[in-house]
Short mmCIF file of C-alpha atoms in Angstrom, two decimals:
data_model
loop_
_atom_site.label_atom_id
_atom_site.label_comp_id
_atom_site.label_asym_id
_atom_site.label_seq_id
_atom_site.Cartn_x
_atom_site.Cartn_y
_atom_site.Cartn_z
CA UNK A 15 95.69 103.45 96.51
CA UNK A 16 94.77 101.79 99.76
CA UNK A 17 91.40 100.60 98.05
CA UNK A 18 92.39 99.08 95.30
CA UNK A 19 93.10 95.30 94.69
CA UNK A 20 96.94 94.51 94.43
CA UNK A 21 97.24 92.05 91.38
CA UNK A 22 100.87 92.41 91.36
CA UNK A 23 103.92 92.64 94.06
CA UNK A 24 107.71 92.83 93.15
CA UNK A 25 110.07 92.52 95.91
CA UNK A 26 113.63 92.97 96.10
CA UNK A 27 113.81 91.67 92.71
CA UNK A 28 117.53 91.10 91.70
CA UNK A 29 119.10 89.82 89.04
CA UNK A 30 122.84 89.00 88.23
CA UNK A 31 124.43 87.94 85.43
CA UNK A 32 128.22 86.15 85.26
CA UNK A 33 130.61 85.62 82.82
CA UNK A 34 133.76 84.43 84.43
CA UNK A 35 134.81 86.76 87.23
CA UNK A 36 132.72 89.54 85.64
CA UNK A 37 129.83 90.02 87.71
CA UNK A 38 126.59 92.50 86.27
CA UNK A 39 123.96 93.22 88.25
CA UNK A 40 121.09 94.64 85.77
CA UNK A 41 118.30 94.61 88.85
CA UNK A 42 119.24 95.71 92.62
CA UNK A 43 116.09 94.79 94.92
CA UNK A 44 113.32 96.69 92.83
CA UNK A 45 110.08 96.83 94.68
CA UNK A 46 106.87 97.61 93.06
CA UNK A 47 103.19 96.88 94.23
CA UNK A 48 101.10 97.20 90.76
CA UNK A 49 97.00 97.56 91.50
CA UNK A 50 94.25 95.97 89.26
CA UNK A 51 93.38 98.09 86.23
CA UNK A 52 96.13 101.16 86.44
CA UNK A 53 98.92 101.18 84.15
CA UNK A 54 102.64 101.48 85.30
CA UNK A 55 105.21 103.51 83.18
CA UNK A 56 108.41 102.05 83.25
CA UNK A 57 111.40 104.76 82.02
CA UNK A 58 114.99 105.01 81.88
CA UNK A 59 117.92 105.14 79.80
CA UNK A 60 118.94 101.96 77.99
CA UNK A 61 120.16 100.00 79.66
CA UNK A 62 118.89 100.78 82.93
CA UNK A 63 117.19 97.20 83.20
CA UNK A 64 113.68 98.18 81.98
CA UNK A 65 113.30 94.99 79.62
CA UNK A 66 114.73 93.15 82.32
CA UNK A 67 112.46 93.94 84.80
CA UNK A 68 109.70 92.76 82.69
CA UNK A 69 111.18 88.90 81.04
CA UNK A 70 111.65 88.86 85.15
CA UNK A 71 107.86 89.44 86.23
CA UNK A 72 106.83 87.05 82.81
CA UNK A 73 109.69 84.73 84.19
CA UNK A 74 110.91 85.00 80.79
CA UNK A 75 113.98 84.98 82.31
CA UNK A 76 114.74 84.11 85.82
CA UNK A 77 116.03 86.80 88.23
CA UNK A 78 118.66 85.74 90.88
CA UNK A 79 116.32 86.57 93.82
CA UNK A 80 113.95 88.48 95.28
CA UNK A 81 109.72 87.80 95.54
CA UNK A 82 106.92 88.44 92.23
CA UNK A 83 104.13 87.36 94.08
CA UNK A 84 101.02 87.30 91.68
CA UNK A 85 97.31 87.42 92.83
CA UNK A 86 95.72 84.16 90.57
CA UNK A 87 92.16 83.79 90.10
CA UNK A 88 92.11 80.55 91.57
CA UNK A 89 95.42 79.62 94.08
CA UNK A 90 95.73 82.65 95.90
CA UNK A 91 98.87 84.08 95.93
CA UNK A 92 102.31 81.94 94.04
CA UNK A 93 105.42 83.61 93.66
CA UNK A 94 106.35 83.01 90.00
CA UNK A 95 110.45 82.65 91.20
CA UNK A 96 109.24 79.70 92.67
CA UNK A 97 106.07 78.46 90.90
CA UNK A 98 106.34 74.68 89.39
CA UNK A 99 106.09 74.38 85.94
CA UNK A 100 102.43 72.95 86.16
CA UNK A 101 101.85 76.16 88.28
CA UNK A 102 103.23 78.59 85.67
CA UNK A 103 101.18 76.46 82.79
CA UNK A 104 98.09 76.70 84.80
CA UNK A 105 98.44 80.34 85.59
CA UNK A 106 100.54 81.50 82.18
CA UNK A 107 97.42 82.75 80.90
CA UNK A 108 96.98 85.67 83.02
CA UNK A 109 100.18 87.22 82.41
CA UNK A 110 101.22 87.58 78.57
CA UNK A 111 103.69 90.01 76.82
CA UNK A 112 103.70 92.30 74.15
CA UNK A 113 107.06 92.85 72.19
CA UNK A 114 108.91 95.37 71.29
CA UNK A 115 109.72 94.70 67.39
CA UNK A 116 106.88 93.86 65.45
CA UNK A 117 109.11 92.22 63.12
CA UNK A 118 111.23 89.74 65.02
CA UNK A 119 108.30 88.57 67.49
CA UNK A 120 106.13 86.77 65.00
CA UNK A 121 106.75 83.52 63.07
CA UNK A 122 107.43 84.09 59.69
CA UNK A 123 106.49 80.45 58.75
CA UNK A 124 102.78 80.64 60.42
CA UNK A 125 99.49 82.57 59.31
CA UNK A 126 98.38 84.96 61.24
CA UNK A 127 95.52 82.87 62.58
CA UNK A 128 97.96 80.06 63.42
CA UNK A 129 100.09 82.94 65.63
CA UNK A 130 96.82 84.37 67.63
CA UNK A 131 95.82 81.08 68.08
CA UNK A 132 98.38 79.02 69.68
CA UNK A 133 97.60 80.39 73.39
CA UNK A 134 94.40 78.59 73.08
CA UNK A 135 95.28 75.55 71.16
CA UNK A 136 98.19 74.89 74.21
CA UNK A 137 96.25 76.22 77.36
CA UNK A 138 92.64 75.26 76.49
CA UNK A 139 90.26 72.47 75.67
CA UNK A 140 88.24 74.71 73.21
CA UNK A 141 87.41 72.80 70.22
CA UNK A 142 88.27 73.87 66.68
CA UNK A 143 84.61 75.70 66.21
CA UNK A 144 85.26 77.83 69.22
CA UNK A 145 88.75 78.67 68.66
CA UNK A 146 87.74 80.38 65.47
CA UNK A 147 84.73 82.29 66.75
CA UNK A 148 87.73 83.69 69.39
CA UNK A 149 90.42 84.40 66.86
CA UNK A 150 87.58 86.15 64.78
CA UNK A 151 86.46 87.99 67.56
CA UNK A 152 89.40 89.26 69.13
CA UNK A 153 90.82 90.55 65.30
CA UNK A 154 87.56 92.27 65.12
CA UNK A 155 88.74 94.34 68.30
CA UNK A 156 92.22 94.97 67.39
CA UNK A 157 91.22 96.10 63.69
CA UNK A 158 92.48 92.96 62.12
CA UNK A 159 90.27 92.21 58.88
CA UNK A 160 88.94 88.81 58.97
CA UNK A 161 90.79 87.98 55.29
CA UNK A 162 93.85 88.79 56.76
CA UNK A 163 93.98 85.39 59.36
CA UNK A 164 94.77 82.87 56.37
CA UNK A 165 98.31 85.43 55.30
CA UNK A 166 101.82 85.50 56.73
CA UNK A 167 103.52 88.26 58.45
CA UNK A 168 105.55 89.18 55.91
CA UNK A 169 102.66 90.91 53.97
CA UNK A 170 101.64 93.51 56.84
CA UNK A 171 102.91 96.50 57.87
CA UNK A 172 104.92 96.98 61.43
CA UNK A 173 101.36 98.76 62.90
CA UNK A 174 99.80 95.58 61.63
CA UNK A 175 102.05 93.39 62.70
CA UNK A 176 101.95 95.41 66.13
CA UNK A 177 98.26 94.48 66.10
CA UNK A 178 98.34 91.05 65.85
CA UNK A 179 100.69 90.77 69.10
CA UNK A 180 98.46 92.77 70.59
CA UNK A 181 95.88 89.64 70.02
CA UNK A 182 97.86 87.22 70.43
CA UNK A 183 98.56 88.79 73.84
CA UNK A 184 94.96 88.93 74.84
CA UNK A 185 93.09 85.74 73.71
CA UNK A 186 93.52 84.42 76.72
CA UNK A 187 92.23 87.26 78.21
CA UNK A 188 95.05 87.67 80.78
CA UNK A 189 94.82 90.09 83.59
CA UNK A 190 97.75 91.43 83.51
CA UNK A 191 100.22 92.64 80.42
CA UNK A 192 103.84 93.38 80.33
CA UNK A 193 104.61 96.04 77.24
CA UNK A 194 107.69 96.19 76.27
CA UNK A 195 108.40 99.00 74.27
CA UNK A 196 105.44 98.23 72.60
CA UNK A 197 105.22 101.15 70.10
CA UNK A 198 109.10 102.79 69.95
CA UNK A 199 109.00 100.49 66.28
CA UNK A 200 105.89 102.25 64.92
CA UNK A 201 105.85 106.05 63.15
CA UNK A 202 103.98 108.72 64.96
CA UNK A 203 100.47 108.13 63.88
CA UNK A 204 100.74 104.73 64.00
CA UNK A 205 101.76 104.51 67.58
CA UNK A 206 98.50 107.05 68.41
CA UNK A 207 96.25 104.52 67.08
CA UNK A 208 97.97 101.26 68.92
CA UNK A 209 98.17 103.69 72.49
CA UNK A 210 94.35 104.18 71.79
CA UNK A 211 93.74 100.72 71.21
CA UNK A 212 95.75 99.71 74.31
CA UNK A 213 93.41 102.10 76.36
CA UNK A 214 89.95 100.94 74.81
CA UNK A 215 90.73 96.95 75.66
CA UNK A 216 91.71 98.23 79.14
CA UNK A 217 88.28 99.36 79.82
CA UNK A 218 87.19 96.84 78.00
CA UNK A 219 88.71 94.39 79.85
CA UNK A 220 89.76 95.56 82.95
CA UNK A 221 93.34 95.10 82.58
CA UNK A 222 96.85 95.91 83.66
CA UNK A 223 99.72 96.78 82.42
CA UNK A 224 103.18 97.38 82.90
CA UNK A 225 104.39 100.07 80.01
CA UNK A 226 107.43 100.02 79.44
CA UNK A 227 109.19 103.11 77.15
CA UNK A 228 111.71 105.26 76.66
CA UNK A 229 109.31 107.83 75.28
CA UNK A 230 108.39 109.69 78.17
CA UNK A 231 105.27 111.74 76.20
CA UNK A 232 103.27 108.41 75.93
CA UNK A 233 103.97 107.36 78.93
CA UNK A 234 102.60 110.32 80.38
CA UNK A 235 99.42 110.05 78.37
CA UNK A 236 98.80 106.06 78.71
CA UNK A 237 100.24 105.36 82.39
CA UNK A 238 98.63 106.47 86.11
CA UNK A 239 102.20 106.04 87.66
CA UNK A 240 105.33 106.07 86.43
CA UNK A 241 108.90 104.69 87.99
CA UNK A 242 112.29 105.83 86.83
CA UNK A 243 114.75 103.34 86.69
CA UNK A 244 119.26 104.16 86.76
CA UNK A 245 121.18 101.47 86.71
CA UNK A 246 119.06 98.97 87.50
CA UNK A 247 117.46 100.51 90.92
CA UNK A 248 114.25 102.75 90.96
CA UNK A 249 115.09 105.94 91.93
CA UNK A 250 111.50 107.69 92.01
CA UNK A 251 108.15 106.73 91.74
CA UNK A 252 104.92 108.90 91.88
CA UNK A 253 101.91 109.85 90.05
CA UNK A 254 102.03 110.50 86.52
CA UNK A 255 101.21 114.15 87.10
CA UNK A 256 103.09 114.55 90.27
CA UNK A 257 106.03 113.25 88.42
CA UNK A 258 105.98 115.31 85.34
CA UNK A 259 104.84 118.67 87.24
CA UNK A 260 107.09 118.23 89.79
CA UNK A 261 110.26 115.76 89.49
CA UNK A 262 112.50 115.18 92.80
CA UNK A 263 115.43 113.07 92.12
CA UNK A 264 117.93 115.02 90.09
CA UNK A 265 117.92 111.87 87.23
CA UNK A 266 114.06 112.69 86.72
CA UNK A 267 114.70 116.25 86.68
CA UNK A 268 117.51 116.03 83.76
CA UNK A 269 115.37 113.07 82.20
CA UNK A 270 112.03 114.95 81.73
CA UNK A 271 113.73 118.64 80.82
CA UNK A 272 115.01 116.96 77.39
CA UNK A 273 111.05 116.21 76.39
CA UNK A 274 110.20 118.07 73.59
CA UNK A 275 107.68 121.15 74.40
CA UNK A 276 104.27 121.86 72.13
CA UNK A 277 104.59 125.23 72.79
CA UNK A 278 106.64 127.25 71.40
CA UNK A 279 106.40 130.18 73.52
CA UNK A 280 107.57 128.01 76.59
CA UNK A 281 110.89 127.98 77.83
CA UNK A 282 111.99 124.68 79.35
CA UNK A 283 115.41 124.94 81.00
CA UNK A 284 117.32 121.96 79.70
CA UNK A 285 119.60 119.82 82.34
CA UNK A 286 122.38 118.38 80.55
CA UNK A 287 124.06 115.80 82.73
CA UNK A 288 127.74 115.23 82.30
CA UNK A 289 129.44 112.27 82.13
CA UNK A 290 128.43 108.98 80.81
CA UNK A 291 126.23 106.24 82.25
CA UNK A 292 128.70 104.22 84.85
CA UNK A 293 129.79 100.79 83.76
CA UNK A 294 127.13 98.37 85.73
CA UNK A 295 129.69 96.15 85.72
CA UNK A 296 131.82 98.16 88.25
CA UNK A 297 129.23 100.39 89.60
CA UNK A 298 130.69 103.62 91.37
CA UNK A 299 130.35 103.25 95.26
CA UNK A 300 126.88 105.20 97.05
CA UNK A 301 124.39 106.96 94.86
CA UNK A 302 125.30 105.30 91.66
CA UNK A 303 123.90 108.70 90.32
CA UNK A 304 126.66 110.70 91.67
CA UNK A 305 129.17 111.12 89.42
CA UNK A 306 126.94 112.99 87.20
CA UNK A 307 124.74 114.89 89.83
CA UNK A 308 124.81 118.24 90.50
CA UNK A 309 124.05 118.19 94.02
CA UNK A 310 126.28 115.15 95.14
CA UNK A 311 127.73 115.61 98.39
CA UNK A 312 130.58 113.41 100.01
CA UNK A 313 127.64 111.35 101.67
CA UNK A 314 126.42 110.18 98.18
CA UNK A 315 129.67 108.80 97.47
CA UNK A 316 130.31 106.93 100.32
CA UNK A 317 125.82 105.84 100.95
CA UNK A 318 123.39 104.40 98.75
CA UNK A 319 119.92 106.08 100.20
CA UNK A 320 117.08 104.59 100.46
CA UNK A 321 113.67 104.89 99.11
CA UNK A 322 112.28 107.84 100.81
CA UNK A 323 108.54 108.14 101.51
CA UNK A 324 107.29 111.17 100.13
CA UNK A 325 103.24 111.40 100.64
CA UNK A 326 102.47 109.40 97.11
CA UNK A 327 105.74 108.98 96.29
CA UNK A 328 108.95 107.51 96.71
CA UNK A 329 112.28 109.12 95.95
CA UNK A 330 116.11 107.22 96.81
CA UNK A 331 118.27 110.75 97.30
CA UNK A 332 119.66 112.45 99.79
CA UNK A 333 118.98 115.28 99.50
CA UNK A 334 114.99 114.80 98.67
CA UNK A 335 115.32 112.74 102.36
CA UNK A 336 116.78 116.06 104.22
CA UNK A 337 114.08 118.24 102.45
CA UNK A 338 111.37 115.98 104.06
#
């Protein structure tokens, strides 16, 4: 993607947390380069640091070190680990969130119009008149009915409720958005219609956003890359359809054979792994993928590998980097 603009640049992101002499490390220098306009699929098991990675990037939380160097429309380049607080305020409104539970992430004591608007009543001068003709506007694009703005959360359903996030998220028309398992809350056909909303504002609007989900068939159909996270490391990242046709680390290869088929007729060998994910607490020495690989040899016990350049990909295994 050598012609496209780079909005977005994560580098040897790490983060740590302590209690007492108990050290857990949920990120281990993740590196990601995100491009204006694509959509990056975040996946893993739980726990593999997914959520963390994005409160990171948001600087919802802060990670313990490492670079997220974000391409403003108006200072250049600032590194968010190190932005000032009247730097984040100034540039807050280009990166914004959407939650994962519907539920939880909306203030049961304000109206809906109170929630949406509150990004522009703290990071604008618009005046009263205009900040209605937004909230008004951007309902109209998420499907909100105007009637609803003067009710509380409690009286809408979760796809609703998903809905009005999703404009609270975008009033100030960010450019980039960090999803956090924005639609694992929703039933089926609810989560087609929010995916499909998602995709018409990105045209729309020309944004970006970081998808993260544990369900790996809409990731495939919303994202144009996808990284696969284990333990709080990526351990491959290509193409969407490079990834899914053609996995290379063994984690990938287990994680996408347990996605349910369409067809019937097709037989999908299924990779059970053995084992249990590895306490991150005590992580085992090298691969931390090798107690449950099935092609671990006594140099990914003793040798983490590195991210290995594979044309448009990257893959951290051994074996991947002797088959190059």
């Amino acid at each position: 993607m050598e012609n496209e603009k780079i909005l977005l640049e994560i580098k040897n992101l790490t983060k740590t947390y302590e209690s007492g002499d108990t050290k857990v490390k949920a990120l281990a220098d993740v590196t990601l380069t995100v491009y204006e306009g694509e959509t990056v699929g975040i996946v893993g098991e739980s726990g593999c640091g997914k959520t963390t990675l994005g409160r990171c990037v948001v600087r919802g939380i802060d990670a313990t070190s490492g670079q997220v160097l974000f391409h403003t429309r108006e200072d250049g380049v600032i590194d968010f680990l190190k932005a000032t607080g009247a730097q984040m305020k100034k540039n807050r409104r280009d990166i914004q969130m959407i939650f994962q539970d519907p539920y939880a992430s909306l203030d049961p004591r304000m109206t809906v119009f109170d929630i949406i608007s509150e990004p522009l009543r703290y990071n604008t001068r618009m005046s009263k008149k205009e900040i209605e003709q937004a909230v008004d506007k951007i309902a109209e694009q998420v499907g909100l009915n105007r009637a609803f703005l003067r009710r509380y959360p409690h009286a809408f359903s979760g796809g609703q409720r998903q809905r009005i996030g999703i404009a609270r998220s975008l009033i100030l028309q960010p450019k980039l958005i960090v999803c956090d398992e924005a639609v694992s809350a929703l039933d089926v056909s609810i989560q087609a219609q929010i995916i499909n909303l998602l995709e018409d504002l990105q045209k729309e609007y020309h944004l970006t956003y970081l998808f993260i989900s544990h369900a790996l068939s809409v990731v495939r159909h919303i994202s144009d890359r996808v990284m696969v996270m284990y333990l709080g490391r990526m351990v491959e990242m290509a193409k969407t359809e490079d990834l899914f046709s053609d996995p290379r680390h063994p984690y990938t290869q287990a994680l996408l054979s347990a996605v349910p088929q369409p067809d019937p007729d097709r037989k999908i060998q299924r990779i059970v792994l053995e084992g249990e994910v590895p306490n991150p607490a005590a992580p085992p020495s090298g691969c931390h993928f090798h107690p449950r690989c099935p092609y671990k040899t006594e140099k990914c016990e003793k040798e983490y590998p590195p991210l290995i350049e594979q044309g448009d990909r990257c893959v951290a295994c051994w074996r991947c980097a002797e088959d190059k």
